[in-house]
Amino acid sequence: MTDSSKRPLAVFDLDNTLADTAHRQRFLERKPRDWDAFFAAAPHDPPIPEGISLALESAKECEVVYLTGRPERCRSDTLDWLTAQGLPDGRVYMRRNDDRRPARRTKLEILRRLARTRDIRVLVDDDELVCEDAQRAGFTVVRARWTGPYAALEAAQEGEGRT
């Protein structure tokens, strides 16, 4: 049963939704992929104006939470980045360091868990597979198409369960 006394949730992805990862894609384009370098460069991600504006606008009516495929070991850098961008305070849901399931599985699992007690107004994500599965499950989705598609990142999200 949902808690109607609480504001609805607006759920935002991070990479390529709020944070532009273009400068660190090179770490995924080589074999083997350099995940440590990819995540170490995340604090230097420029903000994506369209995503930031949507999160700030959403905060007027919703509680903003963040749902990322980043591993838990990136929590401190991620929280610092969110604060530096002036984004609303909100819970950050991250994957366990050893979780290699596809992003669409991990994110949908968390969305369903959140929906048991809260109304989810919207999910904003750039991953087409996450968006498709969330829509099929009945969630309202905004596709974050404000950055170019990155083939290496898409392959990693689905095949390697890394982000």
Backbone as CSV, one residue per row, in Angstrom:
resi,resn,N_x,N_y,N_z,CA_x,CA_y,CA_z,C_x,C_y,C_z
1,MET,0.848,-1.189,0.000,0.000,0.000,0.000,0.888,1.245,0.000
2,THR,0.600,2.178,-0.905,1.434,3.365,-0.994,1.082,4.357,0.107
3,ASP,2.081,5.134,0.490,1.923,6.139,1.533,1.548,7.455,0.869
4,SER,0.276,7.807,0.897,-0.202,9.007,0.214,0.167,10.286,0.957
5,SER,0.675,10.173,2.193,1.049,11.366,2.946,2.404,11.909,2.499
6,LYS,3.139,11.133,1.718,4.452,11.570,1.246,4.364,12.004,-0.207
7,ARG,5.233,12.948,-0.568,5.260,13.410,-1.950,5.658,12.265,-2.878
8,PRO,5.195,12.295,-4.118,5.607,11.262,-5.066,7.108,11.354,-5.344
9,LEU,7.645,10.279,-5.872,9.070,10.234,-6.191,9.303,10.549,-7.662
10,ALA,10.370,11.306,-7.923,10.923,11.478,-9.261,12.288,10.811,-9.201
11,VAL,12.479,9.793,-10.022,13.673,8.953,-9.962,14.581,9.291,-11.142
12,PHE,15.808,9.689,-10.838,16.757,10.111,-11.861,17.976,9.203,-11.895
13,ASP,18.313,8.768,-13.091,19.583,8.126,-13.377,20.662,9.212,-13.320
14,LEU,21.927,8.809,-13.277,23.024,9.777,-13.254,23.753,9.876,-14.592
15,ASP,24.431,8.792,-14.980,25.305,8.842,-16.147,24.519,9.047,-17.431
16,ASN,24.838,10.136,-18.122,24.214,10.561,-19.373,22.756,10.967,-19.220
17,THR,22.346,11.172,-17.982,21.043,11.763,-17.683,21.277,13.093,-16.966
18,LEU,22.091,13.063,-15.934,22.494,14.278,-15.215,23.971,14.613,-15.439
19,ALA,24.785,13.583,-15.602,26.244,13.732,-15.722,26.711,13.291,-17.107
20,ASP,27.453,14.142,-17.775,27.946,13.838,-19.125,29.231,13.013,-19.027
21,THR,29.157,11.772,-19.477,30.297,10.852,-19.354,31.188,10.831,-20.599
22,ALA,30.951,11.712,-21.554,31.687,11.664,-22.830,33.200,11.639,-22.616
23,HIS,33.705,12.424,-21.670,35.152,12.520,-21.459,35.765,11.224,-20.932
24,ARG,34.956,10.324,-20.398,35.516,9.079,-19.855,35.134,7.830,-20.642
25,GLN,34.452,8.014,-21.748,34.080,6.873,-22.587,35.312,6.116,-23.095
26,ARG,36.409,6.835,-23.277,37.620,6.195,-23.829,38.084,5.013,-22.984
27,PHE,37.781,5.020,-21.701,38.194,3.915,-20.832,37.407,2.634,-21.108
28,LEU,36.252,2.766,-21.769,35.427,1.602,-22.092,35.616,1.131,-23.524
29,GLU,36.291,1.919,-24.315,36.467,1.592,-25.728,37.678,0.705,-25.973
30,ARG,38.476,0.468,-24.935,39.657,-0.395,-25.088,39.373,-1.752,-24.465
31,LYS,40.173,-2.706,-24.822,40.064,-4.055,-24.244,41.348,-4.366,-23.490
32,PRO,41.304,-4.792,-22.271,40.078,-4.855,-21.463,39.625,-3.447,-21.058
33,ARG,38.347,-3.334,-20.754,37.821,-2.049,-20.294,38.462,-1.687,-18.961
34,ASP,38.750,-0.392,-18.793,39.387,0.086,-17.563,38.318,0.716,-16.656
35,TRP,37.639,-0.150,-15.909,36.542,0.312,-15.050,37.012,1.226,-13.936
36,ASP,38.174,0.940,-13.368,38.676,1.799,-12.289,38.867,3.229,-12.794
37,ALA,39.477,3.375,-13.966,39.693,4.712,-14.529,38.357,5.361,-14.916
38,PHE,37.442,4.562,-15.459,36.134,5.094,-15.850,35.430,5.721,-14.650
39,PHE,35.376,5.000,-13.539,34.690,5.531,-12.357,35.510,6.595,-11.640
40,ALA,36.835,6.492,-11.692,37.677,7.514,-11.053,37.500,8.877,-11.714
41,ALA,37.144,8.895,-12.985,36.967,10.158,-13.712,35.581,10.771,-13.508
42,ALA,34.670,10.048,-12.891,33.289,10.525,-12.723,33.165,11.859,-11.996
43,PRO,34.001,12.161,-10.998,33.854,13.459,-10.330,34.060,14.652,-11.268
44,HIS,34.636,14.411,-12.431,34.903,15.490,-13.392,33.845,15.582,-14.484
45,ASP,32.757,14.821,-14.341,31.683,14.875,-15.331,31.051,16.260,-15.340
46,PRO,30.914,16.853,-16.535,30.148,18.099,-16.591,28.660,17.792,-16.408
47,PRO,27.926,18.709,-15.815,26.479,18.504,-15.685,25.803,18.663,-17.040
48,ILE,24.701,17.973,-17.214,23.893,18.084,-18.432,22.737,19.041,-18.101
49,PRO,22.724,20.216,-18.710,21.721,21.230,-18.339,20.278,20.741,-18.400
50,GLU,19.911,19.966,-19.432,18.528,19.493,-19.549,18.149,18.601,-18.375
51,GLY,19.047,17.715,-17.978,18.774,16.826,-16.856,18.711,17.567,-15.527
52,ILE,19.666,18.467,-15.336,19.700,19.247,-14.088,18.417,20.065,-13.948
53,SER,18.016,20.733,-15.030,16.789,21.548,-14.993,15.568,20.701,-14.667
54,LEU,15.490,19.516,-15.275,14.340,18.641,-15.022,14.321,18.162,-13.573
55,ALA,15.481,17.861,-13.007,15.541,17.437,-11.601,15.110,18.574,-10.670
56,LEU,15.577,19.778,-10.947,15.209,20.924,-10.105,13.722,21.228,-10.226
57,GLU,13.186,21.137,-11.439,11.754,21.362,-11.654,10.940,20.278,-10.951
58,SER,11.377,19.041,-11.050,10.670,17.915,-10.421,10.614,18.063,-8.912
59,ALA,11.665,18.661,-8.337,11.744,18.807,-6.880,10.659,19.724,-6.320
60,LYS,10.019,20.502,-7.163,8.940,21.385,-6.693,7.726,20.581,-6.234
61,GLU,7.489,19.422,-6.876,6.320,18.615,-6.537,6.661,17.230,-6.011
62,CYS,7.903,16.802,-6.234,8.289,15.430,-5.912,9.511,15.391,-5.004
63,GLU,9.668,14.266,-4.358,10.930,13.969,-3.698,11.831,13.344,-4.768
64,VAL,12.999,13.922,-4.978,13.920,13.420,-5.983,14.830,12.370,-5.350
65,VAL,14.935,11.231,-6.022,15.884,10.193,-5.622,16.694,9.819,-6.860
66,TYR,17.837,9.222,-6.617,18.762,8.892,-7.694,18.958,7.386,-7.747
67,LEU,18.883,6.848,-8.962,18.998,5.414,-9.185,20.064,5.203,-10.257
68,THR,21.208,4.696,-9.832,22.338,4.572,-10.739,22.878,3.157,-10.781
69,GLY,23.474,2.825,-11.896,24.162,1.553,-12.016,25.588,1.612,-11.499
70,ARG,26.027,2.782,-11.035,27.368,2.899,-10.470,27.484,1.991,-9.244
71,PRO,28.676,1.432,-9.035,28.848,0.579,-7.853,28.935,1.398,-6.569
72,GLU,28.586,0.744,-5.491,28.577,1.362,-4.166,29.901,2.047,-3.819
73,ARG,31.014,1.527,-4.318,32.320,2.125,-3.988,32.455,3.568,-4.505
74,CYS,31.539,3.984,-5.375,31.560,5.345,-5.929,30.665,6.311,-5.151
75,ARG,30.101,5.861,-4.038,29.108,6.676,-3.314,29.643,8.050,-2.911
76,SER,30.796,8.126,-2.300,31.312,9.408,-1.816,31.496,10.406,-2.968
77,ASP,32.142,9.966,-4.050,32.326,10.840,-5.214,30.982,11.262,-5.792
78,THR,30.035,10.340,-5.829,28.720,10.623,-6.399,27.979,11.657,-5.558
79,LEU,27.986,11.491,-4.254,27.317,12.457,-3.374,27.952,13.831,-3.494
80,ASP,29.279,13.876,-3.562,29.982,15.163,-3.725,29.580,15.822,-5.043
81,TRP,29.489,15.033,-6.120,29.134,15.583,-7.421,27.708,16.144,-7.398
82,LEU,26.771,15.402,-6.829,25.385,15.869,-6.753,25.292,17.196,-5.993
83,THR,26.016,17.285,-4.883,26.023,18.511,-4.088,26.625,19.670,-4.874
84,ALA,27.735,19.411,-5.558,28.421,20.459,-6.328,27.537,21.014,-7.447
85,GLN,26.599,20.206,-7.946,25.711,20.652,-9.023,24.481,21.372,-8.491
86,GLY,24.334,21.429,-7.170,23.164,22.078,-6.588,21.887,21.279,-6.757
87,LEU,22.041,19.967,-6.930,20.868,19.116,-7.101,20.173,18.867,-5.764
88,PRO,18.888,18.537,-5.816,18.156,18.294,-4.572,18.758,17.128,-3.788
89,ASP,18.736,17.261,-2.468,19.135,16.134,-1.631,18.149,15.005,-1.876
90,GLY,18.669,13.811,-1.910,17.798,12.661,-2.100,18.581,11.388,-1.908
91,ARG,17.848,10.327,-1.613,18.505,9.035,-1.467,19.137,8.629,-2.791
92,VAL,20.268,7.945,-2.691,20.980,7.462,-3.868,21.017,5.941,-3.790
93,TYR,20.423,5.304,-4.804,20.404,3.850,-4.882,21.479,3.425,-5.881
94,MET,22.427,2.604,-5.385,23.557,2.152,-6.195,23.601,0.638,-6.178
95,ARG,24.296,0.071,-7.150,24.423,-1.387,-7.168,25.531,-1.816,-6.210
96,ARG,25.388,-3.019,-5.677,26.457,-3.579,-4.862,27.718,-3.698,-5.705
97,ASN,28.860,-3.601,-5.088,30.127,-3.672,-5.822,30.267,-4.949,-6.642
98,ASP,29.658,-6.041,-6.185,29.807,-7.329,-6.878,28.595,-7.687,-7.746
99,ASP,27.665,-6.769,-7.924,26.448,-7.024,-8.697,26.718,-6.758,-10.175
100,ARG,26.645,-7.794,-10.992,26.931,-7.665,-12.420,25.694,-7.925,-13.294
101,ARG,24.521,-7.858,-12.687,23.306,-8.045,-13.470,23.089,-6.831,-14.384
102,PRO,22.372,-7.005,-15.489,22.093,-5.867,-16.368,21.365,-4.751,-15.619
103,ALA,21.649,-3.512,-16.020,21.036,-2.343,-15.376,19.521,-2.423,-15.390
104,ARG,18.945,-2.928,-16.482,17.482,-2.973,-16.551,16.902,-3.892,-15.485
105,ARG,17.616,-4.920,-15.082,17.118,-5.802,-14.017,17.268,-5.150,-12.657
106,THR,18.452,-4.596,-12.380,18.677,-4.017,-11.054,17.796,-2.796,-10.821
107,LYS,17.656,-1.966,-11.848,16.863,-0.747,-11.676,15.374,-1.062,-11.531
108,LEU,14.865,-1.994,-12.330,13.453,-2.338,-12.232,13.139,-2.961,-10.865
109,GLU,14.060,-3.739,-10.353,13.883,-4.329,-9.026,13.736,-3.233,-7.966
110,ILE,14.577,-2.222,-8.032,14.514,-1.118,-7.058,13.247,-0.288,-7.266
111,LEU,12.891,-0.007,-8.515,11.658,0.744,-8.783,10.445,0.031,-8.196
112,ARG,10.367,-1.262,-8.405,9.228,-2.023,-7.870,9.204,-1.980,-6.344
113,ARG,10.368,-2.070,-5.733,10.438,-2.006,-4.278,9.976,-0.633,-3.773
114,LEU,10.424,0.431,-4.430,10.007,1.781,-4.043,8.499,1.965,-4.232
115,ALA,7.964,1.405,-5.310,6.547,1.580,-5.640,5.625,0.875,-4.652
116,ARG,6.154,-0.032,-3.851,5.313,-0.702,-2.848,4.815,0.269,-1.788
117,THR,5.597,1.309,-1.511,5.218,2.239,-0.444,5.107,3.690,-0.896
118,ARG,5.506,3.968,-2.145,5.486,5.358,-2.628,4.981,5.412,-4.058
119,ASP,4.348,6.527,-4.395,3.945,6.780,-5.773,5.177,7.262,-6.538
120,ILE,5.471,6.627,-7.665,6.581,7.071,-8.504,5.995,7.866,-9.655
121,ARG,6.269,9.151,-9.650,5.731,10.037,-10.687,6.425,9.813,-12.019
122,VAL,7.766,9.640,-11.972,8.512,9.521,-13.218,9.878,8.887,-12.966
123,LEU,10.351,8.170,-13.972,11.726,7.700,-14.043,12.362,8.433,-15.212
124,VAL,13.532,9.031,-14.994,14.275,9.701,-16.057,15.583,8.946,-16.225
125,ASP,15.789,8.353,-17.413,16.959,7.496,-17.649,17.327,7.552,-19.122
126,ASP,18.598,7.340,-19.431,19.051,7.335,-20.830,19.103,5.938,-21.422
127,ASP,19.066,4.908,-20.609,19.213,3.539,-21.090,17.880,3.061,-21.669
128,GLU,17.866,2.846,-22.993,16.622,2.462,-23.673,16.027,1.176,-23.105
129,LEU,16.867,0.205,-22.770,16.354,-1.057,-22.238,15.732,-0.865,-20.861
130,VAL,16.345,-0.034,-20.022,15.762,0.293,-18.715,14.413,0.975,-18.926
131,CYS,14.380,1.943,-19.836,13.143,2.683,-20.092,12.033,1.768,-20.611
132,GLU,12.374,0.886,-21.552,11.370,-0.031,-22.100,10.801,-0.942,-21.015
133,ASP,11.676,-1.520,-20.204,11.208,-2.426,-19.154,10.378,-1.686,-18.106
134,ALA,10.791,-0.476,-17.762,10.041,0.310,-16.773,8.661,0.677,-17.310
135,GLN,8.595,1.068,-18.567,7.291,1.383,-19.162,6.392,0.156,-19.193
136,ARG,6.956,-0.980,-19.584,6.184,-2.228,-19.620,5.636,-2.567,-18.234
137,ALA,6.393,-2.201,-17.196,5.967,-2.477,-15.819,4.980,-1.427,-15.294
138,GLY,4.663,-0.426,-16.123,3.650,0.555,-15.742,4.177,1.878,-15.227
139,PHE,5.471,2.079,-15.276,6.041,3.337,-14.795,6.035,4.384,-15.911
140,THR,5.868,5.649,-15.532,5.997,6.757,-16.469,7.477,7.050,-16.648
141,VAL,7.908,7.167,-17.897,9.325,7.292,-18.207,9.577,8.519,-19.071
142,VAL,10.645,9.233,-18.755,11.188,10.266,-19.633,12.541,9.755,-20.092
143,ARG,12.678,9.620,-21.414,13.955,9.152,-21.975,14.906,10.333,-22.084
144,ALA,16.032,10.210,-21.403,17.058,11.265,-21.408,17.898,11.102,-22.670
145,ARG,17.506,11.793,-23.705,18.194,11.661,-24.996,19.011,12.903,-25.298
146,TRP,19.536,13.530,-24.266,20.268,14.774,-24.483,21.769,14.571,-24.660
147,THR,22.252,13.350,-24.656,23.641,13.066,-25.053,23.595,12.025,-26.156
148,GLY,24.693,11.885,-26.851,24.749,10.892,-27.919,24.801,9.496,-27.348
149,PRO,24.403,8.498,-28.130,24.530,7.123,-27.652,26.005,6.712,-27.649
150,TYR,26.381,5.975,-26.638,27.757,5.496,-26.499,27.711,3.982,-26.529
151,ALA,28.155,3.403,-27.638,28.047,1.960,-27.841,28.744,1.166,-26.746
152,ALA,29.944,1.603,-26.344,30.688,0.858,-25.322,29.949,0.876,-23.990
153,LEU,29.373,2.007,-23.642,28.630,2.105,-22.385,27.371,1.256,-22.452
154,GLU,26.663,1.296,-23.576,25.445,0.490,-23.710,25.756,-0.998,-23.583
155,ALA,26.843,-1.425,-24.197,27.236,-2.838,-24.102,27.584,-3.203,-22.660
156,ALA,28.240,-2.291,-21.970,28.628,-2.545,-20.584,27.407,-2.628,-19.672
157,GLN,26.431,-1.743,-19.902,25.226,-1.735,-19.070,24.468,-3.044,-19.192
158,GLU,24.360,-3.524,-20.409,23.550,-4.719,-20.638,24.350,-6.007,-20.439
159,GLY,25.543,-6.064,-20.997,26.288,-7.316,-21.009,27.189,-7.555,-19.827
160,GLU,27.671,-6.472,-19.213,28.632,-6.636,-18.125,28.089,-6.200,-16.777
161,GLY,26.926,-5.542,-16.757,26.333,-5.118,-15.503,27.243,-4.228,-14.689
162,ARG,27.840,-3.249,-15.341,28.831,-2.423,-14.668,28.368,-1.008,-14.364
163,THR,27.363,-0.518,-15.039,26.908,0.847,-14.796,25.465,0.996,-15.217
